[in-house]
XYZ file of C-alpha atoms in Angstrom:
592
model
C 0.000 0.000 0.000
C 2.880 2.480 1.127
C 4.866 1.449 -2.367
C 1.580 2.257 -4.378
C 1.363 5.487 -2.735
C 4.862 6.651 -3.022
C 4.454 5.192 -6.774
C 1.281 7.859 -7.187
C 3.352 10.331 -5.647
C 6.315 9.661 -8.213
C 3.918 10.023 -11.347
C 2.718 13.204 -9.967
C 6.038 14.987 -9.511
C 7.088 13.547 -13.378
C 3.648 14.924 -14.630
C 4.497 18.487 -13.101
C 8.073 18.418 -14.488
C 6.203 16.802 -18.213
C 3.537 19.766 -17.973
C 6.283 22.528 -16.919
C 8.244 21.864 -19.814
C 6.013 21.701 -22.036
C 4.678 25.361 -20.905
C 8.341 26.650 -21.841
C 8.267 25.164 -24.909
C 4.942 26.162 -26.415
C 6.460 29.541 -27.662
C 8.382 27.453 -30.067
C 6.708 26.523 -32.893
C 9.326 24.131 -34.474
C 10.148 22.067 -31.001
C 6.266 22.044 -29.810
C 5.602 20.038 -33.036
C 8.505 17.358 -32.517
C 7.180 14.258 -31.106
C 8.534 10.921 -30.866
C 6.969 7.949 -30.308
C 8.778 5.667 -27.758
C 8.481 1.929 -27.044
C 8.425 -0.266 -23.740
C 8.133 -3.789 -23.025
C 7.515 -4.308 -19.185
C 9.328 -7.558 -17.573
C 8.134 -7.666 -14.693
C 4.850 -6.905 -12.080
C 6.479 -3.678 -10.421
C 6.985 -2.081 -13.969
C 3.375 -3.155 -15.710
C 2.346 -1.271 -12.353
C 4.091 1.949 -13.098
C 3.132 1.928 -16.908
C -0.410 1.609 -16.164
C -0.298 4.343 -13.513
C 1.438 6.446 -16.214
C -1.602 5.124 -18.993
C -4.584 5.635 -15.876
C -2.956 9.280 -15.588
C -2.130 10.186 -18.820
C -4.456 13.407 -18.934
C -2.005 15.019 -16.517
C 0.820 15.214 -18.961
C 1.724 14.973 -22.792
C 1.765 11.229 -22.881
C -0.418 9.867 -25.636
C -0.605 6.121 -25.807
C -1.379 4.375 -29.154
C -0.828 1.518 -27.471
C -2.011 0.886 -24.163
C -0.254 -1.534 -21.459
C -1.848 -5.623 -21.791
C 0.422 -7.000 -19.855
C 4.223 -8.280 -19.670
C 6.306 -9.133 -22.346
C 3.563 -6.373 -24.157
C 4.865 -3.611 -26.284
C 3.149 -0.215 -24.836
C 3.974 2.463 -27.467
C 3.681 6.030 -26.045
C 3.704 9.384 -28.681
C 5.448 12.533 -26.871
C 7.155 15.441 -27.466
C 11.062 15.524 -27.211
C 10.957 18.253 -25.153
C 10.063 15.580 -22.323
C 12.463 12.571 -23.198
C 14.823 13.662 -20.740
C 12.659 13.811 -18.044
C 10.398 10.872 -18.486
C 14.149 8.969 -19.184
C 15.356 9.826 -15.894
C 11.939 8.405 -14.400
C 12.344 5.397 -15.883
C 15.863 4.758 -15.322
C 14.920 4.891 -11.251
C 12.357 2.621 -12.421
C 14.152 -0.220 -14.236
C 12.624 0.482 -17.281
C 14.331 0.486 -20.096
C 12.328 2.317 -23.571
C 13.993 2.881 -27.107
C 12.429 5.247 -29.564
C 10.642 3.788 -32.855
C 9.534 6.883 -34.331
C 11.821 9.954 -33.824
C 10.076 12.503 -36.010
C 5.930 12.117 -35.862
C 5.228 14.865 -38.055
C 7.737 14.169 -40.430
C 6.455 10.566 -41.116
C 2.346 12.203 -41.153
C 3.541 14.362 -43.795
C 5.802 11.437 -45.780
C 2.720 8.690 -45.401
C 0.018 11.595 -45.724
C 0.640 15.168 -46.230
C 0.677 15.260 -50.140
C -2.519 13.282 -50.790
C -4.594 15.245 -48.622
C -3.953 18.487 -50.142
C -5.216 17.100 -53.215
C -8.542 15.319 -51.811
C -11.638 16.282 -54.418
C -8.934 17.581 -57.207
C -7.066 15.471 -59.533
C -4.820 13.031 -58.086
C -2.398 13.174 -61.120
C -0.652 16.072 -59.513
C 0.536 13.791 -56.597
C 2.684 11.965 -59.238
C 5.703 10.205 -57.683
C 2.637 8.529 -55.083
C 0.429 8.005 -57.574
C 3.189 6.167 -60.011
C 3.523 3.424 -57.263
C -0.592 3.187 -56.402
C -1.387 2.756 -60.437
C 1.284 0.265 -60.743
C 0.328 -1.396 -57.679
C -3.469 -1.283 -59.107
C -2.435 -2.865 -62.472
C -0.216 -5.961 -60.274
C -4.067 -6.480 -57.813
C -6.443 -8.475 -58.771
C -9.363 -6.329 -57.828
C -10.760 -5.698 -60.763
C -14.020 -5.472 -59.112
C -12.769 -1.649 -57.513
C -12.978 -0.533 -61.473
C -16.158 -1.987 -62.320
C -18.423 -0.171 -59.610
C -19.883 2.917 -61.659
C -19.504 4.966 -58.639
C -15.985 5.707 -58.866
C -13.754 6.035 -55.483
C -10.024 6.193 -55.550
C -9.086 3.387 -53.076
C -5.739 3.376 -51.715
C -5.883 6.693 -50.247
C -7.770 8.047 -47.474
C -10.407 10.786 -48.588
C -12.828 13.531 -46.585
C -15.663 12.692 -44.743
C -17.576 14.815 -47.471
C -16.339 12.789 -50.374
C -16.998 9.845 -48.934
C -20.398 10.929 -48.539
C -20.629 12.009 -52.134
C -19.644 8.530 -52.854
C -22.078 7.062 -50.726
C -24.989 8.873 -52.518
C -22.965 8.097 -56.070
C -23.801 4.330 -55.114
C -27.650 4.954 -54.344
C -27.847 6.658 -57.809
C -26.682 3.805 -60.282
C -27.440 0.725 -57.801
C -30.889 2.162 -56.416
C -32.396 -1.602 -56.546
C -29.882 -2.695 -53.993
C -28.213 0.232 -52.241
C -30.119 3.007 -49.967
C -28.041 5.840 -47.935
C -29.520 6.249 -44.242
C -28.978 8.770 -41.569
C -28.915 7.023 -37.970
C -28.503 10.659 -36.376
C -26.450 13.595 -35.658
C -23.048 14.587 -34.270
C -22.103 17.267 -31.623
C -20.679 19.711 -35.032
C -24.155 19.050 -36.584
C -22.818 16.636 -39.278
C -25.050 13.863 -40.526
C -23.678 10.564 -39.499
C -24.804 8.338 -42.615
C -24.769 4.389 -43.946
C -25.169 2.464 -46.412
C -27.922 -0.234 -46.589
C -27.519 -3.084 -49.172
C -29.867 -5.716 -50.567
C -32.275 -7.078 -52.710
C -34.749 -5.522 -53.161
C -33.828 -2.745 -51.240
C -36.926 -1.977 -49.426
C -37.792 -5.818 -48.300
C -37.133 -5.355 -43.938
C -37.936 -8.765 -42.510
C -34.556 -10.496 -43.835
C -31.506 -11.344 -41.011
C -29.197 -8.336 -40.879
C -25.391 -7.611 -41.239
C -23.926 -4.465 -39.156
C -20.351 -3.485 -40.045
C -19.275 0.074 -38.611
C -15.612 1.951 -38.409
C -13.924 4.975 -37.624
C -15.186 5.383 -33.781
C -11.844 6.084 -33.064
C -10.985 9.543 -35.131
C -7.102 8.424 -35.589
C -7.904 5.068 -36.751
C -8.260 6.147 -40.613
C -7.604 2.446 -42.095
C -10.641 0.793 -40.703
C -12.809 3.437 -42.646
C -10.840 2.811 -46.097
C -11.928 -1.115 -45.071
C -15.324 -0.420 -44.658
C -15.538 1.156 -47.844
C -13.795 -1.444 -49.749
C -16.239 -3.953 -48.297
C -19.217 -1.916 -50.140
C -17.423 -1.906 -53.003
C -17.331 -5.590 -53.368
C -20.731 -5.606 -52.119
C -21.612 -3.063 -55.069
C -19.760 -4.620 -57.529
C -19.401 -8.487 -57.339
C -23.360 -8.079 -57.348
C -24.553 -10.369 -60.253
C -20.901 -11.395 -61.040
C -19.731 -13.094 -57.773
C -22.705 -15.813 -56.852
C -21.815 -15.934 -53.335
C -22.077 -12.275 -52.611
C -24.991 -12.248 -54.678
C -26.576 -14.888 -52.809
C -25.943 -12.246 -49.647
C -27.430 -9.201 -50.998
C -30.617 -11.430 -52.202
C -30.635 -13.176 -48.890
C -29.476 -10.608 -46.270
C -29.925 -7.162 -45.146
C -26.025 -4.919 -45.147
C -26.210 -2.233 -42.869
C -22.568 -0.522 -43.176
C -21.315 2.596 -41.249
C -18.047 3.975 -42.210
C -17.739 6.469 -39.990
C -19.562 7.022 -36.554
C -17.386 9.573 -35.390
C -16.959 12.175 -38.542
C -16.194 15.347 -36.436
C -13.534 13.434 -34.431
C -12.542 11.886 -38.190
C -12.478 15.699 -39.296
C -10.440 17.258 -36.930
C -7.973 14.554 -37.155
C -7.561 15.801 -41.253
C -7.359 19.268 -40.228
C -3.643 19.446 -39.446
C -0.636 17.745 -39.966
C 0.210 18.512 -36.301
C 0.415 15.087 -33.954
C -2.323 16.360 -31.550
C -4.647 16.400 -34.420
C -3.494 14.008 -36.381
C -3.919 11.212 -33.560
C -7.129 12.138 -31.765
C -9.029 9.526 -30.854
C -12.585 10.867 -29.339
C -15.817 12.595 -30.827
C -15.512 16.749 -30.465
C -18.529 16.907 -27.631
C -18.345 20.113 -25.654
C -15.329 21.964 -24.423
C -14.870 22.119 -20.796
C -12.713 24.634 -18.710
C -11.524 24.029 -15.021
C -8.230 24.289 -12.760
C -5.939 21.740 -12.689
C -3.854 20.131 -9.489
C -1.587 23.322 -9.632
C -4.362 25.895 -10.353
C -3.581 26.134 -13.743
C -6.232 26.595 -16.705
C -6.747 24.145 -18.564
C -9.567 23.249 -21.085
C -10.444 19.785 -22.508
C -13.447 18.580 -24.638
C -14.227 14.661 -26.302
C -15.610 11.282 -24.885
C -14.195 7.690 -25.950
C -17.308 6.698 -27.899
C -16.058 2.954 -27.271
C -16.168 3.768 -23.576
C -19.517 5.316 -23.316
C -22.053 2.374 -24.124
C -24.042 1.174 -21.366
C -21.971 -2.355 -20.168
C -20.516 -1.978 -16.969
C -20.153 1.550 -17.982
C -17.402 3.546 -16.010
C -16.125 -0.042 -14.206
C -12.972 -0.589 -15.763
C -10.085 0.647 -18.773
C -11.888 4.313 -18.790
C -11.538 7.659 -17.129
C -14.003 9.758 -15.720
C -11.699 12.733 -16.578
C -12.194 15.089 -19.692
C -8.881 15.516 -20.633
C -8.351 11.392 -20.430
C -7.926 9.775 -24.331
C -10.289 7.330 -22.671
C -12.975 9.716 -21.066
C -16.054 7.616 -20.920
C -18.884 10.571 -20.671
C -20.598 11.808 -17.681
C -23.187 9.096 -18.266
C -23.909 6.194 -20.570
C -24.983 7.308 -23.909
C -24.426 10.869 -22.937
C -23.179 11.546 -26.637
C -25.058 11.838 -29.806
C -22.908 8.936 -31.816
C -23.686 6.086 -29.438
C -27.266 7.285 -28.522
C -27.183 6.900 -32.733
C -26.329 3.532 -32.982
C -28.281 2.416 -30.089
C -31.520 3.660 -31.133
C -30.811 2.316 -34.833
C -29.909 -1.356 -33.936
C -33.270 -1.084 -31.013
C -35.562 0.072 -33.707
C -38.332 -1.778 -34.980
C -36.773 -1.975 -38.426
C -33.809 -3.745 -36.489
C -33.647 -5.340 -33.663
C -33.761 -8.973 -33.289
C -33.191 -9.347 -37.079
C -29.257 -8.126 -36.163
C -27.217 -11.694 -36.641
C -23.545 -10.240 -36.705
C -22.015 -7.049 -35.172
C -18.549 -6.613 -36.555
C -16.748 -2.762 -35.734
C -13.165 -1.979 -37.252
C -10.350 -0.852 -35.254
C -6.808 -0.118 -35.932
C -4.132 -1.336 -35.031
C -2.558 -4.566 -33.313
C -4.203 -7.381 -35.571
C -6.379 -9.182 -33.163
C -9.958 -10.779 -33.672
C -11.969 -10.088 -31.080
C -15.241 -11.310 -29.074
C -17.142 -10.419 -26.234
C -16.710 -9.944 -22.948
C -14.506 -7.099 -22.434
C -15.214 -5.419 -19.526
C -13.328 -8.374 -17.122
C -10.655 -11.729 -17.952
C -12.171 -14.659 -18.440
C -15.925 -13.611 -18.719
C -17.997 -14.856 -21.771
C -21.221 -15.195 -23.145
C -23.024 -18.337 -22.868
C -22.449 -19.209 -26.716
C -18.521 -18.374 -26.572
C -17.843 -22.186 -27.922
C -20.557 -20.561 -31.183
C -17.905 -16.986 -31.291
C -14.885 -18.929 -31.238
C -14.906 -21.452 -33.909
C -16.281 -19.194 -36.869
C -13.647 -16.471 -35.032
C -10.996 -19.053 -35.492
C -12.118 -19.698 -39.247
C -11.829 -15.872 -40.104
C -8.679 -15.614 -38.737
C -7.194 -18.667 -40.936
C -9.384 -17.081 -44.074
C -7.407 -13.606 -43.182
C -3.621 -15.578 -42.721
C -4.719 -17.670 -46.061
C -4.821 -14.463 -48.208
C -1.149 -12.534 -47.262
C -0.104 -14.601 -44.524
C -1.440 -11.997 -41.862
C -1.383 -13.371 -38.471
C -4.358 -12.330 -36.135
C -4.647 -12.961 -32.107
C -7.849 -14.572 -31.249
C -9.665 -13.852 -27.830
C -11.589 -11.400 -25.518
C -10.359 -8.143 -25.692
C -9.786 -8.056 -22.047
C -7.805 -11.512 -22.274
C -5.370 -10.623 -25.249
C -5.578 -6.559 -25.155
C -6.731 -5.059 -21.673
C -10.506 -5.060 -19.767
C -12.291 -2.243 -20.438
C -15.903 -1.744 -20.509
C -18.689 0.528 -22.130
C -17.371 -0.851 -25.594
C -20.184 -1.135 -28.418
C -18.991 -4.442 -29.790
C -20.167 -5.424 -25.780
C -23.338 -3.880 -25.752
C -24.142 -4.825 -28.900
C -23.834 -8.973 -27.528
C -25.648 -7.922 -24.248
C -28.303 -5.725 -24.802
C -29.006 -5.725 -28.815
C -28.716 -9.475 -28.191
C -26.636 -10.284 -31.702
C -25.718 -13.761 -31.804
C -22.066 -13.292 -34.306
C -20.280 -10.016 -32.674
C -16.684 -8.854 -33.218
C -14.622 -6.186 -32.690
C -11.102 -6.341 -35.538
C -7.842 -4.452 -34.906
C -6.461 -4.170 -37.958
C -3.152 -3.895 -39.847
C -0.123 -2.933 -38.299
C 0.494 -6.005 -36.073
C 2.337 -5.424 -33.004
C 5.747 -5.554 -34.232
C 5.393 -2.666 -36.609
C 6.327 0.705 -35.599
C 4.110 2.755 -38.397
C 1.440 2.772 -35.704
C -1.928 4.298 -37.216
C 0.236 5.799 -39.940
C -0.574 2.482 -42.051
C 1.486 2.903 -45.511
C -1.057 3.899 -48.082
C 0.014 0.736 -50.298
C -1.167 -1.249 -47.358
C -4.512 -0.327 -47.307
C -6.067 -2.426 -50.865
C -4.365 -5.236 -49.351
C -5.734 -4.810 -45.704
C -9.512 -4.062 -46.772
C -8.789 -7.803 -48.929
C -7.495 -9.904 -46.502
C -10.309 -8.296 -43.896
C -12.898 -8.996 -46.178
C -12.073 -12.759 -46.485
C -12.151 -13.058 -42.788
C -15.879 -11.171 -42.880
C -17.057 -13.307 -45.400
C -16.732 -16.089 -42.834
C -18.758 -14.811 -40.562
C -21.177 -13.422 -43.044
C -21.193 -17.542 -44.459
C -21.733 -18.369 -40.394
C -25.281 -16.110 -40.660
C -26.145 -17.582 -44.004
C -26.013 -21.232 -43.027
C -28.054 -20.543 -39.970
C -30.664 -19.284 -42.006
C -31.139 -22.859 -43.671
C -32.779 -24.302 -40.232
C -35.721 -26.131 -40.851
C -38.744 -24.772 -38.996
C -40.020 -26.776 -35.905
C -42.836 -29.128 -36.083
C -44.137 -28.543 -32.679
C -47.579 -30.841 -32.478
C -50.459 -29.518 -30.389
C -52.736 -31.509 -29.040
C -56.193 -30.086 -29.754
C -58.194 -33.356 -27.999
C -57.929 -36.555 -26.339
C -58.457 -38.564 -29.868
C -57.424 -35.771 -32.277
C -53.742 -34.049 -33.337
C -53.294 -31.454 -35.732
C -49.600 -30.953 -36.353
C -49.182 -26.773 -36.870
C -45.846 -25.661 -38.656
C -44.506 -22.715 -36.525
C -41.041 -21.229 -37.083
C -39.315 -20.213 -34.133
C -38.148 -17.136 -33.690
C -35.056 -17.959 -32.255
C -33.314 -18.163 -35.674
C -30.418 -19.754 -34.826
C -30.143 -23.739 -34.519
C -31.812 -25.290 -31.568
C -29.204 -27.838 -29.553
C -32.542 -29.803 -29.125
C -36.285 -29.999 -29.599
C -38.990 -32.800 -28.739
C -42.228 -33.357 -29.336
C -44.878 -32.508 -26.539
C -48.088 -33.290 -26.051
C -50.999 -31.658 -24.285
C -52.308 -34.602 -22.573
C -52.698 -35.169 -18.548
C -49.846 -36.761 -16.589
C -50.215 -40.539 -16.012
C -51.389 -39.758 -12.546
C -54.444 -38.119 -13.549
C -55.660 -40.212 -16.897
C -58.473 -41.655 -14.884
C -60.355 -38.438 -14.326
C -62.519 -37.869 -16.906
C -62.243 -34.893 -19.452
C -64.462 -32.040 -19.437
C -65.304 -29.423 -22.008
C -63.162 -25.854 -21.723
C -65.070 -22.981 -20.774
C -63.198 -20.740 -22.505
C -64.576 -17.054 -21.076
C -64.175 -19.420 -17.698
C -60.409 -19.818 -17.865
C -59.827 -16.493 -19.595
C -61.102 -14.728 -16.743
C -59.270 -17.474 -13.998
C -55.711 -16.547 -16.293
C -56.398 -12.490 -15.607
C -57.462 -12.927 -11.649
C -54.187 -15.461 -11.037
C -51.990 -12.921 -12.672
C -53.648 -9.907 -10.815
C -52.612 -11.837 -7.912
C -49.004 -12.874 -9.043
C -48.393 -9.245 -9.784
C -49.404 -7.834 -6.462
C -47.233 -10.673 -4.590
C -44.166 -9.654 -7.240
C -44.762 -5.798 -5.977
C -44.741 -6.821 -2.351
C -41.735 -8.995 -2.915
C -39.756 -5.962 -4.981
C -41.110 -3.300 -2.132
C -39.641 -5.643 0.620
C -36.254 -6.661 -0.976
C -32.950 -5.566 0.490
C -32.640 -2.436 -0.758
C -29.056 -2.433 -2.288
C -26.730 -1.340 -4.913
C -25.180 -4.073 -7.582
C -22.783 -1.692 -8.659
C -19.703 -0.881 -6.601
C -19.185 2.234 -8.530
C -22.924 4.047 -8.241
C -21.716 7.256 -5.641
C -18.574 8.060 -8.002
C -20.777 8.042 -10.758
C -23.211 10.326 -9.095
C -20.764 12.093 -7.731
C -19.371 13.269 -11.427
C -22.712 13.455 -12.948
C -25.378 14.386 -10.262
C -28.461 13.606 -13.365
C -27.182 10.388 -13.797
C -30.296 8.642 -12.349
C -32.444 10.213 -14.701
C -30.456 10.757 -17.873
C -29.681 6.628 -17.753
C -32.370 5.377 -15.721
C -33.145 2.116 -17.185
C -29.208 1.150 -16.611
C -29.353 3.067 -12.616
C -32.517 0.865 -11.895
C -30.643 -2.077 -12.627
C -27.534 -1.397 -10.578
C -27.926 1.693 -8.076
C -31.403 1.022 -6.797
C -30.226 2.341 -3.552
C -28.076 5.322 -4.358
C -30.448 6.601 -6.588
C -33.102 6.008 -4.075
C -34.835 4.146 -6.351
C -36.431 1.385 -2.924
């Protein structure tokens, strides 16, 4: 206890020095914008300890972690400026902990891997010659030729505004309006539209199973929204030509979001600086207060991926502002995720939803529910694994890209409020991932994925989707359920019903309506009908007045460990997220 305090103490002294210099610095333009990105690989307890004090506290200082600690013998990559290298050096050396740089110029590398093509986004990308050389002769070597025959045309290989991908969006609707429709699932905190793509035939039909593929929650993380676009363009244009994928589009509904977070997308285009350039949270609203040493300081954005309502605020978020992994002042407090919630509970939605699957960048790992805690899965894990393990060998088959398979709190770090979690435990989808895409762990290019990666990364993704997408369509080829009904003593009728549990039943037997054995001898009378109509309504006027009694004198007691700190930061939080406070702070909220 005394170690972990002097340990708290430690961090706070280095975050004064961190913030101190930086203050000096910030008059100089040219050293302000030099960052590094540095790399650590804790050995042992003691150190995994320090590094995640350093990650918990990050909003003190001008630590940014890409990466954030897993565990030992885990890489933790950590973007900075060089102004603090010296000091953070000296902490670690008291430490133990040894760190060697991977990146030594940030901004240099943004402007290498993207500077020129974004100055040319919505002109003619023949200017950007010497790039554009490598991507046409890299085109002509791929064997998409699918990405030429789609009619609305999108230069892949290079990322693009939020605007043009829009306008390509809408392009699609236009020639393929038999197939392709562009929704609107709500609005963001800058008042931008946050729009999708639905595809299938015929484009209007709403009672077929549904696929939900979404990206770009995480502003920085630019390659999963160049993969969600290539997957509607093989959507788009293997239609009629590829009979697989046309067998999807005729026999499933493609819901497909490319970006949920375009203002944090946005401002992460805006400048080649690193502190745009790697922001990871939606732009909410901007707020002001004094920090430890009375100093202004100003911080807006929630973790979108931290502010869905599972176990929200428990564990692997912040509950301050300035953290990269702020969770909100309440569960779907921000206008994304209250987006995607009410689209996937909508009537033209829910329980029609058979696979999840959101893109991430980067550490190549395939992952399944349950994040929030180790070793805590849903009751069809055995279902999640084995097509999971399938993708993964359909994604290694293509380049020979090697993903981790797991729970993201068993092979990345527990952390809860994610969508992919929600999306298992509240939407109730049966097939739900959550992908971390190229880089794998090994490579230092971080979320700066080479441009000439990102044709081959939407490819090798896709094959690994198309698995789970295969999963969905052989579970829609369950017979229905003969389920006989006895109508008499002498007389069966059988009645075809199909369950609505689409997925295949481990079991089902016949039943009949007949007495127990016990009671054959007693002879059968007619049904009064109005009789037992009005016996059903008094017997559950009773069961419901015993159930309120029961509920009024119940121990009158929190689930949640964590109900007063959430009150305590967000005072409306028992009304703004009732449904979720009844369930866990009955007391606190004084709910009993």
């Amino acid at each position: 206890m005394v170690g972990r305090y002097l340990m708290r103490i430690s961090i706070s002294v280095l975050f004064l020095l961190l913030s101190n210099t930086s203050t000096l610095i910030r008059g100089s333009l040219s050293d302000s914008q030099k960052y590094k990105v540095i790399r650590i690989v804790p050995e042992y307890k003691n150190q995994l300890a320090i590094i995640n004090e350093l990650f918990y506290q990050s909003m003190e200082s001008q630590l940014n972690f890409w990466r954030a600690p897993t565990g030992i013998g885990q890489a933790v990559d950590i973007m900075l400026q060089s102004s603090v290298i010296h000091s953070l050096a000296n902490f670690f050396k008291q430490n133990n902990i040894t760190f060697k740089i991977i990146i030594n110029d940030v901004e240099k590398l943004i402007y290498e891997r993207e500077g020129q093509p974004r100055k040319s986004d919505g002109q003619n990308y023949a200017t950007v010659t010497a790039f554009n050389s490598i991507m046409e002769s890299f085109m002509k070597r791929s064997k998409d030729a699918n990405l030429i025959r789609n009619k609305a045309k999108y230069k892949f290989g290079d990322y693009h505004s939020y605007d043009t991908i829009i306008s390509w969006l809408n392009e699609i609707e236009h020639f393929y309006s038999n197939i392709a429709k562009v929704f609107t699932i709500g609005q963001t905190f800058e008042g931008r539209n946050i729009k999708g793509i639905k595809i299938g035939n015929p484009i209007d039909k709403i009672n077929k199973r549904i696929i939900w593929i979404d990206a770009g929650i995480h502003a920085r993380e630019w390659a999963s929204i160049h993969t969600a676009l290539y997957f509607i363009d093989q959507l788009i244009s293997q239609y009629g030509i590829d009979s697989q994928i046309t067998s999807y589009i005729d026999t499933l509904n493609f819901y497909i979001v490319p970006v949920v977070n375009p203002d944090g997308y946005e401002y992460s285009r805006s400048d080649l600086t690193p502190h745009a350039r790697f922001w990871r949270k939606n732009r909410g609203k901007k707020v002001c207060f004094k920090d430890r040493w009375y100093r202004e300081r100003c911080c807006n954005g929630v973790d979108l991926n931290r502010n869905f309502d599972f176990y929200w605020g428990e564990t692997g978020s912040s509950s301050h502002i300035c953290s990269e992994i702020y969770h909100g002042n309440a569960p779907f407090s921000e206008p994304e995720t209250r987006a995607i919630r009410d689209k996937l509970l909508s009537a033209e939605m829910f329980g029609k939803i058979d696979a999840f699957i959101t893109l991430h960048t980067y550490s190549q790992m395939w992952i399944y529910p349950y994040g929030h805690q180790r070793r805590s899965f849903p009751n069809d894990v055995k279902d999640l694994e084995k097509v999971g393990k399938q993708a993964v060998k359909a994604v290694e088959n293509v380049y020979g890209t090697k993903f981790r398979l797991g729970t993201g709190a068993d092979i990345l770090y527990p952390s809860s409020g994610g969508s992919d979690d929600w999306a298992k435990s509240k939407a109730g989808v049966k097939f739900v991932y959550l992908l971390e895409l190229r880089p794998g762990e090994n490579d230092f290019d971080g979320f700066l994925l080479d441009r000439r990666q990102l044709i081959p990364t939407g490819r090798e993704t896709w094959a690994g989707v198309r698995v789970v997408i295969d999963a969905v369509m052989r579970s829609k080829k369950v017979r229905p359920v003969d389920i006989p009904l006895k109508l008499n003593y002498n007389e069966t009728k059988a009645i075809k019903r199909i369950s609505t549990f689409h997925f295949p039943l481990q079991y089902s037997r016949k039943f009949m309506t007949t007495a127990p054995p016990q009671m054959k001898s007693q002879s059968l009378r007619p049904i009064n009908y109005n009789y037992h109509l009005e016996n059903l309504q008094q017997r559950h006027s009773i069961i419901r007045r015993k159930f309120s009694q029961q509920f009024q004198n119940r121990i009158c007691t929190d689930i949640s460990p964590w109900c007063m700190n959430w009150i305590r930061i967000n005072p409306n939080v028992c009304l703004t997220a009732q449904t979720y406070m009844q369930q866990q702070c009955i007391r606190s909220c004084r709910f009993c």
